[in-house]
Amino acid sequence: TARKRFGQNFLTDQGVISSIVGAIAPDNNHVMVEIGPGLGALTEPVADMIDNLTVVELDRDLVKRLQYHPILKDKLTIHQGDALQFDFGQLQQAGKKMKVFGNLPYNISTPLMFHLFEFAEQIETMHFMLQKEVVLRLSASPGTKAYGRLTVMAQYYCQVVPVLEVPPESFTPAPKVDSAVIRLLPFEVKPWPCKDVHVLRHLVTTAFNMRRKTLRNNLKTLLSDEDFVTLQVDSSLRPEQISVPQYVAMANMLCDKKD
Ligand code: SAM
């Protein structure tokens, strides 16, 4: 039976499963990594196409099942543990980037995205099943309600492409929310390079602290009126009206001020 606290909703719709596997495009030229394999709905068809699949699963009982699985056991490298704490960098092999995928536990999906962005340079593609609302946030445009901290950081690191919407009936048990699959393609060369991503993260978090306040108000401890003039950013706007390159420009100015 599924464990609620581990966010377990197992995929059962074969059509959805094959669409996702098609989008992932498993191959032996990448280190293939699945987060939360569960009962193996995606694990089995993916493993079928390649020599080795690395999985990270928190639930010890599910890990045991995978270890004794007649077909999967020879192909899987299993890490039992919390994906939020997991060092994905250790999985990279010489000359091979990772392809990471998973039907994620929805309760940890946002912090997990932030964790994975730290390994973006070692990742070729990511495909995740998420709450539809989170997919809308990842792919949002400035000026919309869904645009926020997650949007800016995701689009700083990656090209973001929604792939597929998935109804609750495709899972057992059915989740209470609609779901969707997202493809994240980390930029090989960042379109808007930032001098220090920690500064960017801090700035973006601070900017969205109070969504209904102006940028000037949220950022008053970090940037002055003259700074905004130099940057040609209208500080009377709300944080959701500011583009990703504008956030990067503000972060780079903060970096310069520190030096
Ligand atoms: N991939 C399976 C499927 O599609 O049917 C299961 C998906 S289920 C939504 C989420 C999976 O992630 C479960 O197997 C759950 O035990 C596992 N999980 C939950 N929290 C986790 C964590 N912090 N780290 C790694 N795996 C986790």
Short mmCIF file of C-alpha atoms in Angstrom, two decimals, residues 17-201:
data_model
loop_
_atom_site.label_atom_id
_atom_site.label_comp_id
_atom_site.label_asym_id
_atom_site.label_seq_id
_atom_site.Cartn_x
_atom_site.Cartn_y
_atom_site.Cartn_z
CA ILE A 17 4.29 5.84 -19.08
CA SER A 18 5.40 5.30 -22.67
CA SER A 19 5.07 9.02 -23.49
CA ILE A 20 7.33 9.87 -20.55
CA VAL A 21 9.88 7.20 -21.44
CA GLY A 22 9.88 8.51 -25.02
CA ALA A 23 10.53 12.04 -23.77
CA ILE A 24 13.37 10.87 -21.52
CA ALA A 25 15.05 9.07 -24.45
CA PRO A 26 17.17 6.70 -22.32
CA ASP A 27 20.62 5.89 -23.70
CA ASN A 28 23.97 4.44 -22.62
CA ASN A 29 25.90 7.63 -23.42
CA HIS A 30 24.47 9.29 -20.32
CA VAL A 31 24.38 8.33 -16.66
CA MET A 32 20.67 7.59 -16.25
CA VAL A 33 19.28 8.55 -12.83
CA GLU A 34 15.76 8.04 -11.47
CA ILE A 35 14.47 9.76 -8.32
CA GLY A 36 11.78 7.80 -6.44
CA PRO A 37 11.44 4.62 -8.56
CA GLY A 38 8.69 3.28 -6.29
CA LEU A 39 7.24 0.08 -7.72
CA GLY A 40 9.13 0.60 -10.99
CA ALA A 41 6.51 1.99 -13.37
CA LEU A 42 9.16 4.07 -15.19
CA THR A 43 12.14 2.07 -13.94
CA GLU A 44 11.25 -1.12 -15.83
CA PRO A 45 10.75 0.33 -19.31
CA VAL A 46 13.79 2.62 -18.96
CA ALA A 47 16.07 -0.15 -17.64
CA ASP A 48 14.91 -2.30 -20.52
CA MET A 49 16.55 0.13 -22.97
CA ILE A 50 19.95 0.57 -21.27
CA ASP A 51 22.76 -1.26 -19.42
CA ASN A 52 22.60 0.51 -16.07
CA LEU A 53 20.18 2.73 -14.19
CA THR A 54 20.92 4.51 -10.92
CA VAL A 55 17.97 5.05 -8.58
CA VAL A 56 17.53 7.06 -5.38
CA GLU A 57 14.65 5.85 -3.20
CA LEU A 58 13.84 6.79 0.39
CA ASP A 59 11.41 3.99 1.29
CA ARG A 60 13.39 0.96 2.58
CA ASP A 61 10.61 -1.49 1.74
CA LEU A 62 10.51 -0.33 -1.86
CA VAL A 63 14.31 -0.54 -2.02
CA LYS A 64 14.11 -4.18 -0.89
CA ARG A 65 11.57 -4.95 -3.59
CA LEU A 66 13.88 -3.47 -6.22
CA GLN A 67 16.89 -5.37 -4.86
CA TYR A 68 15.08 -8.69 -5.32
CA HIS A 69 13.27 -7.76 -8.54
CA PRO A 70 13.98 -10.61 -11.01
CA ILE A 71 14.62 -8.40 -14.03
CA LEU A 72 15.73 -5.11 -12.50
CA LYS A 73 18.20 -6.30 -9.87
CA ASP A 74 21.11 -6.79 -12.30
CA LYS A 75 20.67 -3.40 -13.95
CA LEU A 76 20.07 -1.11 -11.01
CA THR A 77 22.52 0.79 -8.84
CA ILE A 78 20.38 1.54 -5.81
CA HIS A 79 20.93 4.37 -3.34
CA GLN A 80 18.60 4.23 -0.35
CA GLY A 81 18.16 7.73 1.03
CA ASP A 82 16.71 11.20 0.75
CA ALA A 83 17.11 12.75 -2.71
CA LEU A 84 17.14 16.18 -1.04
CA GLN A 85 20.42 15.29 0.68
CA PHE A 86 21.86 13.21 -2.13
CA ASP A 87 25.13 14.25 -3.80
CA PHE A 88 24.20 13.80 -7.47
CA GLY A 89 27.68 15.00 -8.42
CA GLN A 90 29.17 11.68 -7.32
CA LEU A 91 27.25 9.88 -10.10
CA GLN A 92 28.92 11.66 -12.98
CA GLN A 93 31.30 9.50 -14.98
CA ALA A 94 34.16 10.65 -17.20
CA GLY A 95 32.74 12.29 -20.29
CA LYS A 96 29.16 11.40 -19.43
CA LYS A 97 26.49 13.84 -18.30
CA MET A 98 23.42 12.71 -16.42
CA LYS A 99 19.83 12.37 -17.56
CA VAL A 100 17.71 12.67 -14.42
CA PHE A 101 14.02 11.79 -14.26
CA GLY A 102 11.25 10.84 -11.88
CA ASN A 103 7.64 10.97 -10.87
CA LEU A 104 8.48 13.09 -7.88
CA PRO A 105 6.94 13.10 -4.43
CA TYR A 106 4.98 16.38 -4.68
CA ASN A 107 5.62 17.40 -1.08
CA ILE A 108 9.35 17.92 -1.73
CA SER A 109 9.37 18.91 -5.41
CA THR A 110 10.29 22.60 -5.01
CA PRO A 111 13.26 22.12 -2.64
CA LEU A 112 14.34 19.17 -4.79
CA MET A 113 14.42 21.39 -7.91
CA PHE A 114 16.59 23.90 -6.07
CA HIS A 115 18.89 21.06 -4.95
CA LEU A 116 19.21 19.70 -8.49
CA PHE A 117 19.98 23.12 -9.98
CA GLU A 118 23.27 22.97 -8.07
CA PHE A 119 24.29 20.06 -10.29
CA ALA A 120 22.95 21.65 -13.50
CA GLU A 121 26.35 21.69 -15.20
CA GLN A 122 26.59 17.91 -14.92
CA ILE A 123 23.06 17.28 -16.19
CA GLU A 124 21.99 17.00 -19.84
CA THR A 125 18.23 16.73 -19.30
CA MET A 126 15.67 16.43 -16.50
CA HIS A 127 12.14 15.08 -16.89
CA PHE A 128 9.81 15.27 -13.93
CA MET A 129 6.19 14.54 -13.17
CA LEU A 130 5.00 17.35 -10.93
CA GLN A 131 1.89 19.00 -9.68
CA LYS A 132 0.53 20.91 -12.69
CA GLU A 133 0.69 24.10 -10.64
CA VAL A 134 4.47 23.65 -10.22
CA VAL A 135 4.90 23.05 -13.96
CA LEU A 136 3.02 26.31 -14.57
CA ARG A 137 5.34 28.09 -12.14
CA LEU A 138 8.48 26.66 -13.79
CA SER A 139 7.39 27.78 -17.25
CA ALA A 140 5.70 31.09 -16.32
CA SER A 141 6.30 34.42 -18.07
CA PRO A 142 6.94 37.70 -16.24
CA GLY A 143 3.78 39.55 -15.32
CA THR A 144 1.75 36.43 -14.54
CA LYS A 145 0.61 35.12 -11.17
CA ALA A 146 2.61 31.89 -11.47
CA TYR A 147 5.89 33.80 -11.99
CA GLY A 148 8.03 33.67 -8.86
CA ARG A 149 11.24 32.59 -7.17
CA LEU A 150 11.10 29.07 -8.65
CA THR A 151 10.47 30.48 -12.15
CA VAL A 152 13.44 32.84 -12.07
CA MET A 153 15.89 30.24 -10.75
CA ALA A 154 14.67 27.48 -13.10
CA GLN A 155 14.88 29.76 -16.15
CA TYR A 156 18.29 31.04 -15.06
CA TYR A 157 19.67 27.49 -15.20
CA CYS A 158 17.51 25.79 -17.80
CA GLN A 159 15.39 25.96 -20.86
CA VAL A 160 11.95 24.90 -19.59
CA VAL A 161 9.56 22.91 -21.78
CA PRO A 162 6.17 21.58 -20.60
CA VAL A 163 5.69 18.10 -22.11
CA LEU A 164 2.38 16.56 -21.08
CA GLU A 165 -0.60 17.00 -18.78
CA VAL A 166 -1.60 14.00 -16.73
CA PRO A 167 -4.99 13.50 -15.01
CA PRO A 168 -5.33 12.04 -11.48
CA GLU A 169 -6.79 8.77 -12.87
CA SER A 170 -3.38 7.88 -14.32
CA PHE A 171 -2.13 7.10 -10.79
CA THR A 172 -2.94 4.72 -7.96
CA PRO A 173 -3.95 6.14 -5.57
CA ALA A 174 -5.19 9.16 -7.55
CA PRO A 175 -3.62 12.41 -6.29
CA LYS A 176 -5.97 15.29 -5.38
CA VAL A 177 -4.35 17.58 -7.95
CA ASP A 178 -3.70 17.62 -11.68
CA SER A 179 -0.19 16.66 -12.77
CA ALA A 180 2.09 17.49 -15.65
CA VAL A 181 5.49 16.49 -17.02
CA ILE A 182 8.22 19.08 -17.48
CA ARG A 183 11.48 18.92 -19.43
CA LEU A 184 14.37 21.00 -18.06
CA LEU A 185 17.40 21.47 -20.29
CA PRO A 186 20.32 23.04 -18.40
CA PHE A 187 22.06 25.63 -20.59
CA GLU A 188 25.48 24.60 -21.87
CA VAL A 189 26.31 28.31 -22.04
CA LYS A 190 24.11 30.47 -19.82
CA PRO A 191 22.31 33.23 -21.79
CA TRP A 192 22.59 35.56 -18.76
CA PRO A 193 25.65 34.54 -16.74
CA CYS A 194 25.68 35.44 -13.07
CA LYS A 195 28.92 36.12 -11.17
CA ASP A 196 27.71 34.39 -8.02
CA VAL A 197 24.59 32.24 -8.04
CA HIS A 198 24.26 32.45 -4.25
CA VAL A 199 23.88 36.20 -4.54
CA LEU A 200 21.23 35.71 -7.23
CA ARG A 201 19.35 33.23 -5.05
#
